[in-house]
Structures are given as C-alpha cells and as structure tokens.
Coordinates of C-alpha atoms and ligand atoms in Angstrom, one line a residue:
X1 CA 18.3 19.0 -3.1
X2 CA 18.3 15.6 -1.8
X3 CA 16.0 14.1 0.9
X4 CA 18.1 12.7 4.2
X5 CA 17.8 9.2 4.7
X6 CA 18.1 9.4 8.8
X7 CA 18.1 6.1 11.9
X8 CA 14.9 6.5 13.6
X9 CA 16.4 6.6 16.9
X10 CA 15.0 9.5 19.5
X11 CA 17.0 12.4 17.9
X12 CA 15.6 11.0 14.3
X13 CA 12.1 10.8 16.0
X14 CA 11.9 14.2 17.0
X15 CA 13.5 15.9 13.7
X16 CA 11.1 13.8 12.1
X17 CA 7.7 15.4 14.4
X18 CA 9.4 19.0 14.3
X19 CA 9.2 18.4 10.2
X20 CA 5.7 17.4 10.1
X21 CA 4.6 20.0 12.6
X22 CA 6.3 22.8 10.3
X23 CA 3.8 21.1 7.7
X24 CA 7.0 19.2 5.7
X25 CA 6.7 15.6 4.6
X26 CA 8.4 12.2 6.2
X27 CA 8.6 8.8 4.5
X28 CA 8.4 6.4 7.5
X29 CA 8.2 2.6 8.2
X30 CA 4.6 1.1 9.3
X31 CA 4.5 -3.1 9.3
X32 CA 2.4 -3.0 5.6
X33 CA 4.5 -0.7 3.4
X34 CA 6.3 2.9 3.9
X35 CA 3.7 5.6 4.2
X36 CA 4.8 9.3 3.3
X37 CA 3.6 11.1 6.4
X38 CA 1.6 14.7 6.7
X39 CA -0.1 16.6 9.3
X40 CA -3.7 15.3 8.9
X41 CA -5.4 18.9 10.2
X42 CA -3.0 20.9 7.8
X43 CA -4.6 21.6 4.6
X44 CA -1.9 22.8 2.9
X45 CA 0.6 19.5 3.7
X46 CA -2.1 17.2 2.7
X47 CA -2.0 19.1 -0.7
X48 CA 2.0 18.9 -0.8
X49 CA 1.5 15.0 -0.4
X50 CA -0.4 14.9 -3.6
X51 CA 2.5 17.3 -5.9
X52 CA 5.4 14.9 -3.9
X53 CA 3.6 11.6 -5.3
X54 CA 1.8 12.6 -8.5
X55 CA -1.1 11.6 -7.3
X56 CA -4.5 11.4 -8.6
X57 CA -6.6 14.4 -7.2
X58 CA -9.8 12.2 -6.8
X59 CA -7.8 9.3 -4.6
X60 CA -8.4 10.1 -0.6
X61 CA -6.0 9.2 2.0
X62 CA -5.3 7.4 5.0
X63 CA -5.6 8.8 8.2
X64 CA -3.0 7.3 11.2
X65 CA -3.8 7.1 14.5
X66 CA -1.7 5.7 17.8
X67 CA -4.5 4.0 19.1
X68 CA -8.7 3.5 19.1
X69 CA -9.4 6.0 21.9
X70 CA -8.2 8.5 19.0
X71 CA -10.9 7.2 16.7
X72 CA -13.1 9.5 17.7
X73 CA -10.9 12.6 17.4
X74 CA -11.2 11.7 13.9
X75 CA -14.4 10.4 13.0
X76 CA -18.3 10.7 13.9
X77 CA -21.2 8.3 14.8
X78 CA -18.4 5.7 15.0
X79 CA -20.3 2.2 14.9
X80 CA -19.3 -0.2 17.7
X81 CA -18.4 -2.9 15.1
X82 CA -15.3 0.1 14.3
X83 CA -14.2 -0.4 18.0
X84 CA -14.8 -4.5 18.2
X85 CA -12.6 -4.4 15.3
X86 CA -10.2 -1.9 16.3
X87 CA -10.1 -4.1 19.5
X88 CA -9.1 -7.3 17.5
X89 CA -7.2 -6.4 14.5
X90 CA -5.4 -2.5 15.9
X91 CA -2.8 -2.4 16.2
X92 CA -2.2 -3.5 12.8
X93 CA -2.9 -4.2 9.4
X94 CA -6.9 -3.0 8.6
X95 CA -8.5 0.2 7.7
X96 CA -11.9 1.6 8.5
X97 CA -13.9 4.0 6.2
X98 CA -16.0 5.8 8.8
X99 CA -17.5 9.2 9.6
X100 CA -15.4 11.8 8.8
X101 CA -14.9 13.9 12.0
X102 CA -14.6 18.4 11.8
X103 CA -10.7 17.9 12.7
X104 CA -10.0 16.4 9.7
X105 CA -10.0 18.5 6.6
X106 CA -12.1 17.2 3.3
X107 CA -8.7 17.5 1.4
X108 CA -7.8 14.4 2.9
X109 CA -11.1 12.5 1.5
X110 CA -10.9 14.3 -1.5
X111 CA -14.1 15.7 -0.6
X112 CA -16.3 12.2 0.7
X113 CA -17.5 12.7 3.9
X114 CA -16.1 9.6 5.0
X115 CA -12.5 8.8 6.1
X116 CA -10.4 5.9 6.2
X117 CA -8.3 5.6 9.6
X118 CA -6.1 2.6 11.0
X119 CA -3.3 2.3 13.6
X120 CA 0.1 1.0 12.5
X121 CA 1.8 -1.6 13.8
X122 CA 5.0 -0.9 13.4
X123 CA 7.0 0.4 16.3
X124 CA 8.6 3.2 14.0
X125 CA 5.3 4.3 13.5
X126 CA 4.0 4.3 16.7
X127 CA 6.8 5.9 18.1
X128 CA 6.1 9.1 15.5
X129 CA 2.5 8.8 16.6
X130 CA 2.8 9.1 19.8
X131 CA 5.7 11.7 20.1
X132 CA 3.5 14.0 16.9
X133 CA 0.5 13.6 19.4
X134 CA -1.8 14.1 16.3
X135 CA -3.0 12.3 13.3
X136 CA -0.8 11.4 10.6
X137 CA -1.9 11.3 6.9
X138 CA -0.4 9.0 5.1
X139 CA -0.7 6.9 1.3
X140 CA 1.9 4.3 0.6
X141 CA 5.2 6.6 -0.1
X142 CA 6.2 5.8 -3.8
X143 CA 5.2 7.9 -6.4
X144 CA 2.2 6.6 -8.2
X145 CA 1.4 3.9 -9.9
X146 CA 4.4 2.7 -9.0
X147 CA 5.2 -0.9 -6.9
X148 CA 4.5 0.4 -3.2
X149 CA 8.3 0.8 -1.1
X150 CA 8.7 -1.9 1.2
X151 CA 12.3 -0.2 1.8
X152 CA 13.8 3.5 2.7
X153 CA 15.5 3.2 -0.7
X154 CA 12.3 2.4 -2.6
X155 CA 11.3 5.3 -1.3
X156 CA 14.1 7.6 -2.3
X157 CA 14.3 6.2 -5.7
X158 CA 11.1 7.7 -6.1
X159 CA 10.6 10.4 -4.1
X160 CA 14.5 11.8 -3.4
X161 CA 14.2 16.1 -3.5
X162 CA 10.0 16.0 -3.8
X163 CA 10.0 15.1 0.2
X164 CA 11.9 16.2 3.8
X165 CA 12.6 13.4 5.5
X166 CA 12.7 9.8 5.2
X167 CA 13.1 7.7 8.4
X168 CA 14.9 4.2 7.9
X169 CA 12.9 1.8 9.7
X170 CA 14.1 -1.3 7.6
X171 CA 12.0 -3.9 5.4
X172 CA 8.2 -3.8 5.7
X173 CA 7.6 -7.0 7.2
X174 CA 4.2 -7.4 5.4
X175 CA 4.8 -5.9 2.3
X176 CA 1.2 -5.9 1.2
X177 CA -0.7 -2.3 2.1
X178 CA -3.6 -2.8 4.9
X179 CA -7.3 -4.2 3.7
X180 CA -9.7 -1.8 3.6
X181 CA -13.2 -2.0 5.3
X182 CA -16.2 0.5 4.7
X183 CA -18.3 0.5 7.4
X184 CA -20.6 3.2 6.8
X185 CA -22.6 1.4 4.3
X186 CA -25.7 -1.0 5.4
X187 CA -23.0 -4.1 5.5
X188 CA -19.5 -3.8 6.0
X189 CA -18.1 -4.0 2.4
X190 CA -14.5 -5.0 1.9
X191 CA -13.1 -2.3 -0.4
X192 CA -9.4 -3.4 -1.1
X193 CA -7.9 -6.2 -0.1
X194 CA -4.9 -6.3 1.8
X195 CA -2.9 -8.0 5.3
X196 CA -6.1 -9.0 7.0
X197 CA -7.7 -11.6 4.7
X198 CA -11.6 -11.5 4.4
X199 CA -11.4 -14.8 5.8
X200 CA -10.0 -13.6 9.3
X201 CA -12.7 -10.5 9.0
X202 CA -15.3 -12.8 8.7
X203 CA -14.5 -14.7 11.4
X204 CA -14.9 -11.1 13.1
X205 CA -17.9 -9.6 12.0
X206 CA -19.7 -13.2 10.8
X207 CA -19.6 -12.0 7.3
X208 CA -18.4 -9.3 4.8
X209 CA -19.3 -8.6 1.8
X210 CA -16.7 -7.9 -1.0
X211 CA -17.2 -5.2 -3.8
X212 CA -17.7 -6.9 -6.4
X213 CA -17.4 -5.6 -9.8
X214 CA -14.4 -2.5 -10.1
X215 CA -17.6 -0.3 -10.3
X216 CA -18.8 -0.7 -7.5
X217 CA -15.5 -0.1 -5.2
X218 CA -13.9 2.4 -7.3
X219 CA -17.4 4.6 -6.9
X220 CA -16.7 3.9 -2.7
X221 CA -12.6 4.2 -3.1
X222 CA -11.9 6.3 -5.9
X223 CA -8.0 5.2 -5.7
X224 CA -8.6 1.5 -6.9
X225 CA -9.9 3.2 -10.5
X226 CA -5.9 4.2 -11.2
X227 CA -3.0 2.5 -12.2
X228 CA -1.3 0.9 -9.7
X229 CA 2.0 -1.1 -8.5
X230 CA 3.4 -1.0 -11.9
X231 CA 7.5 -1.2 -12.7
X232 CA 8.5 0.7 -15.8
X233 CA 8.4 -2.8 -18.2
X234 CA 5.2 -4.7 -18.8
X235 CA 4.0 -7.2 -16.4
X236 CA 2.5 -10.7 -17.6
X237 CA 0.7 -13.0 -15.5
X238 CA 1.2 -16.8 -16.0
X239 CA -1.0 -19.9 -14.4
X240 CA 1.6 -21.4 -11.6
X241 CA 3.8 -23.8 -13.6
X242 CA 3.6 -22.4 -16.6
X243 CA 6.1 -19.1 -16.4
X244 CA 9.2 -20.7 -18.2
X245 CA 6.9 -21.4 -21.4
X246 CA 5.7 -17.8 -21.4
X247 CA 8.8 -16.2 -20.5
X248 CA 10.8 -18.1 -23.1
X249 CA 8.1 -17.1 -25.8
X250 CA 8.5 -13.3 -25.0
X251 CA 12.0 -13.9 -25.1
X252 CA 12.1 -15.0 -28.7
X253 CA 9.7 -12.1 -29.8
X254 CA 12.0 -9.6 -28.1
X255 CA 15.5 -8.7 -29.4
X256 CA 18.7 -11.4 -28.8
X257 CA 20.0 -8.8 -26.1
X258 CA 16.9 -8.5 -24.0
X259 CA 16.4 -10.2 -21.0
X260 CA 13.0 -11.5 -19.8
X261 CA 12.4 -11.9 -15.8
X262 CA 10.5 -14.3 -14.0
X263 CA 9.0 -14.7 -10.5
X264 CA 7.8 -17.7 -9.2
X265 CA 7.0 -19.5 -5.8
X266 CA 9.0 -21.6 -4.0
X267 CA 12.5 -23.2 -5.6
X268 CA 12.6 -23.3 -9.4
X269 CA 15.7 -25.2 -11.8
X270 CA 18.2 -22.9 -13.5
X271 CA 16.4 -20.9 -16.0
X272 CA 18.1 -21.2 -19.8
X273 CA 19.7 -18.1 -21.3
X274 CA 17.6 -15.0 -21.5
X275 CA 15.8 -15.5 -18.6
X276 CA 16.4 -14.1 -14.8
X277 CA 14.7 -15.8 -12.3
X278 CA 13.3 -14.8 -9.1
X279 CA 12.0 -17.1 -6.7
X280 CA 10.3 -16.3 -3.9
X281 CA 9.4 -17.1 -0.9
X282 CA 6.7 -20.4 -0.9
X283 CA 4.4 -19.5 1.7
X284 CA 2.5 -16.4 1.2
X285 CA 3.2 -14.5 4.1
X286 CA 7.0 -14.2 3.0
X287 CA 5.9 -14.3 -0.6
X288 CA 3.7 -10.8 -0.3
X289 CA 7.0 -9.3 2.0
X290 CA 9.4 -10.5 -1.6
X291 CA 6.7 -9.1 -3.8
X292 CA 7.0 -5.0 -4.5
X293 CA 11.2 -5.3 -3.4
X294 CA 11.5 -8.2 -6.3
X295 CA 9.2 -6.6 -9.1
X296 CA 11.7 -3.2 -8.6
X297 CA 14.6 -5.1 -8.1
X298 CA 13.8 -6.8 -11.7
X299 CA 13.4 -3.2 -13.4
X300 CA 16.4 -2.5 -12.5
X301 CA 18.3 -5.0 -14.1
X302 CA 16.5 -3.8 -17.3
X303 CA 14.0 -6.7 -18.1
X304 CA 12.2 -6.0 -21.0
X305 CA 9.0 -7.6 -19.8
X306 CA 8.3 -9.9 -16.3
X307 CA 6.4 -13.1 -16.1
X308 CA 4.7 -13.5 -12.6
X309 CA 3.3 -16.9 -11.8
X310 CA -0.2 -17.0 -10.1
X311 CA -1.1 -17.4 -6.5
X312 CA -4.1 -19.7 -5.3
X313 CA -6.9 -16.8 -4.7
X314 CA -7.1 -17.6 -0.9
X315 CA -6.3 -15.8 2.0
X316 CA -3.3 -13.3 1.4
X317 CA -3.5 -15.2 -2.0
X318 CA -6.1 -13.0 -3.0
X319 CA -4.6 -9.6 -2.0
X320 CA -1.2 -10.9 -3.7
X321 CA -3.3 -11.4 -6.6
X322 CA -4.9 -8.3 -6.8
X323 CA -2.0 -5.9 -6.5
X324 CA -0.5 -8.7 -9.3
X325 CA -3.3 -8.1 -12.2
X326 CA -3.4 -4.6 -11.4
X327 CA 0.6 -4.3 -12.0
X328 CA 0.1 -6.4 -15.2
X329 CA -3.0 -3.9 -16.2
X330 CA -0.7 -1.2 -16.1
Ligands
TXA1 O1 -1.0 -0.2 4.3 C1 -1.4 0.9 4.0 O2 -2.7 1.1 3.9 C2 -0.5 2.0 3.6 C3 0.3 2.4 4.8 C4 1.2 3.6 4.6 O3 -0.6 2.6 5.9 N1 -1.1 3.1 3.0 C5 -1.7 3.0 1.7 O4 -2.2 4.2 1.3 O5 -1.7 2.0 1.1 P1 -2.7 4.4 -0.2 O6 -3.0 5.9 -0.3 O7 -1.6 3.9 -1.1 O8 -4.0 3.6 -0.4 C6 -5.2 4.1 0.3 C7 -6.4 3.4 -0.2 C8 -6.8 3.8 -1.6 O9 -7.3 2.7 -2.3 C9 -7.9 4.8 -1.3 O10 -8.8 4.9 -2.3 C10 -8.5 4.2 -0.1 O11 -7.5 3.7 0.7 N2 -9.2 5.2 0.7 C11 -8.7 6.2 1.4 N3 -9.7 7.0 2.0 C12 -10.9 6.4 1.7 C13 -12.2 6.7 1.9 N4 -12.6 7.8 2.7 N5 -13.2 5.9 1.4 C14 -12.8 4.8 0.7 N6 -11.6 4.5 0.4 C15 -10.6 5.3 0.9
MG2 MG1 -0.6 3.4 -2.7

C-alpha cells in the first residue's frame, strides 16, 4: 500500500481533516519542516504516530494549535510570559513547554505533565488547523533519526505505506525545526535550539538561559538523548575552510570507486576527482532551508562518507550547528 501524495487545495484540505478525525495520519507542510499530523485528544493515533516513525517511546511530542486563544484548551496555569511570547513570535517558529491541560492525553508527553505547543506558520498548516478545529500532534515527519523532510518526497521516502496521507505543501522555507522554550521551570530555559535564535528570545524575555550540558536538557526533553538527523553514511564535521583537506583524506582511505561528499557555504572551486561538492547557500537563513534537502540528496548519490564545513555558532548558526554534530554523532 502506498501513501497518496495529494495538492492541498480545499478538496485536499478536507480529505486530509476527515483522515485525522477517523484517527489516520497526515504528513503536512508547516514553515520549519513537515510534521506528521494526529488527532492530539486520540490516544490511540498518538500511539500510531510512534509505530509509523520508529520512534523512541520516551520522546514527547508537539502539540499544534491555530492560534494563542487555543493555548488554554491545551495547557494549565499558563504564565503570561507564554502569551507575551505567543503575541511576538505565533504565528511561527517557537515552542512552549507548559502545563499540560486534561484534553490532552499523557501519551503525547510520554507521561511529563508538561506539554510543548506552538502555532505554525505555514498557511498549509493553518488552513488544516483551522478546518480540524482541534489540536494537531505532530513530530517532524521522517522516520527517526533520520535528516528531518523539508519536502513531501522526504517524507514518502521514509514513511510511504506506514502513513494515510501526505499533503504537498512545497519546500519548508525554514528548514530548521522550531526552538524550544520551557517555561515551567523557575527561568525560561531554552531546550533545543531552533528558527527563533536565543538572541531574538532574549531580546523578548530580557534573558534565557540555555541548558547547558546534554544532561540537563535531555532530563527536561527526553528526545534530544537520541540519535538524530542522520543520513545512512557517516557524517564528519570540518572547521570552515578546511573540508577539501579532510574530504580528500577520507577519499584515499576509502576504496578508488567511492565517492566522498562535501558541503560548504557560499561558492567553492571545482572539487578534484572523488569528491561531490555541495554548496550552499552563504547566508544562514538559506543555508538552514539547503541543509536536511542536501545531506539526503548526497545519500543518494551513494557517498561513502560527507564532510560538512562549520558554521559561526551565532544566531541560526548555532541551531545549524547543533542539528550538524548531532548528524555527525550518529
Ligand atoms: O519545527 C518543529 O518543531 C517540527 C514541526 C513539525 O512543528 N516538529 C518537530 O517535532 O521538530 P519533533 O518531534 O521532531 O521534536 C520535538 C522536540 C523533541 O526534542 C522533544 O523532546 C521536545 O520537542 N518536546 C516535546 N514535548 C516536550 C515536553 N513536554 N517537554 C520538553 N520537550 C518536549
Ligand atoms: Mg524530529
């Protein structure tokens, strides 16, 4: 059985809320990456989500909302930092660990009494929001520990027969999955990062702190403890500059046939035999969009390893960096 790829017109819209209301799951476009959609009430959907993915038992999920006035359908003792914030950065790319609310079942926490919620902003998304009338549950929609889909045929290459639906929304613009803030600790504490830098939050909130060592946030967000954004080769990280060398090293350790793939930022010369070059987009913004599509794009051509040249560790810098050492880790 294969999984229609359908337009996400009106008619696409609705099949796509009849699906989800009969407890199936759709793949559908929000602004960050794909998310694979579930009735958030519906015990038994949120379960399917985890058999369709693979996905770790202990990792909770995102909760989607059309707007803040929903917030509190979904979450108790809300702080009113959640609705300053929701008021600056909603629609769009943040998340909020908050309260969980009765409506939502603890299968979707995995159990914490907390939940994470944000509103998309992607039109795609909104539209499904809005015609569902209902909360949408939703992780990024590849299967896991793999690169997250920032296209509708990411997402079938990974999840074709395991799911219902996929709406085709286009590219994610962003490419990067959302940042996401805990606020129901003493001091909002920045869990993962993501779109919204921790330099525009802190120009928010005055300042946030950022968990620091891997203990600490994978003991608040169990997810960040597993592997993550990996392609099937290994993934080695080179200082910015310096990928050619590296690449052309592995090259000569590996067999005459293999080839090696390297991204980097911005315009690079021809690369000698052996070597497939990516480059990327300079600025970051377009780089983080290029990311997930080109690390998938170089699997398929049967690399035997990629070399990924660093980022400066500033703004979306950091996030880009993050997902990078944690698809070389894999
Ligand atoms: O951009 C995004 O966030 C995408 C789109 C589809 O919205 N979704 C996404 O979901 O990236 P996922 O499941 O791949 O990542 C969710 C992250 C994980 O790191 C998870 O541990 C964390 O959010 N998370 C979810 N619920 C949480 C909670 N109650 N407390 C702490 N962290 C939570
Ligand atoms: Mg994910």
């Amino acid at each position: 059985m294969s999984t229609p790829v359908i337009e996400p017109d009106a008619a696409g819209i609705a099949r796509a809320v009849a699906t989800l209301r009969a407890g199936g799951l759709v793949a559908f476009p929000t602004e960050t990456v794909y998310g694979l959609g579930a009735d958030a009430r519906s015990t038994a959907a949120v379960r399917s989500i985890f058999v369709a993915k693979e996905r770790p038992h202990d990792n909770p999920l995102i909760v989607h909302v059309a707007d803040a006035r929903q917030l509190e359908d979904v979450a108790v003792d809300v702080p009113a930092a959640a609705f300053a914030l929701a008021r600056r950065f909603w629609p769009g790319a943040l998340t909020l660990v908050l309260r969980r609310g009765p409506a939502i079942p603890a299968e979707v926490s995995r159990g914490l009494d907390t939940l994470a919620v944000r509103v998309p902003a992607h039109p795609v998304a909104l539209a499904l929001l809005q015609a569902f009338n209902g909360p949408i549950a939703a992780p990024s929609a590849n299967r896991s520990g793999r690169p997250s889909p920032t296209q509708a045929a990411h997402v079938l290459a990974d999840l074709d027969g395991r799911i219902d639906l996929i709406l085709d929304g286009g590219g994610a613009a962003l490419g990067i999955e959302s940042t996401v803030l805990d606020l129901v600790g003493p001091r909002p504490l920045l869990l993962r990062r993501g779109a919204v830098t921790r330099e525009a939050l802190a120009e928010a909130l005055g300042e946030v702190d950022v968990a620091t060592s891997e203990d600490e946030a994978s003991r608040r967000s169990p997810g960040l403890r597993h592997r993550h954004y990996a392609p099937r080769c290994r993934v080695t990280l080179a200082p910015a500059g310096a990928g050619l060398e590296v690449a052309l090293a592995l090259r000569d350790q590996h067999g005459p046939r293999d080839m090696i793939g390297l991204m980097v930022r911005g315009p690079a010369a021809p690369p000698p035999p052996g070597v497939l070059l990516r480059s990327l987009p300079e600025a970051l913004e377009g780089y983080a969009g290029a990311l997930f599509a080109a690390l998938r794009e170089l699997e398929g051509r049967d690399v035997a390893a990629i070399v990924v040249e660093e980022v400066p560790e500033e703004g979306l810098g950091a996030a880009i960096m993050d997902r990078l050492r944690r698809a070389a880790a894999g």
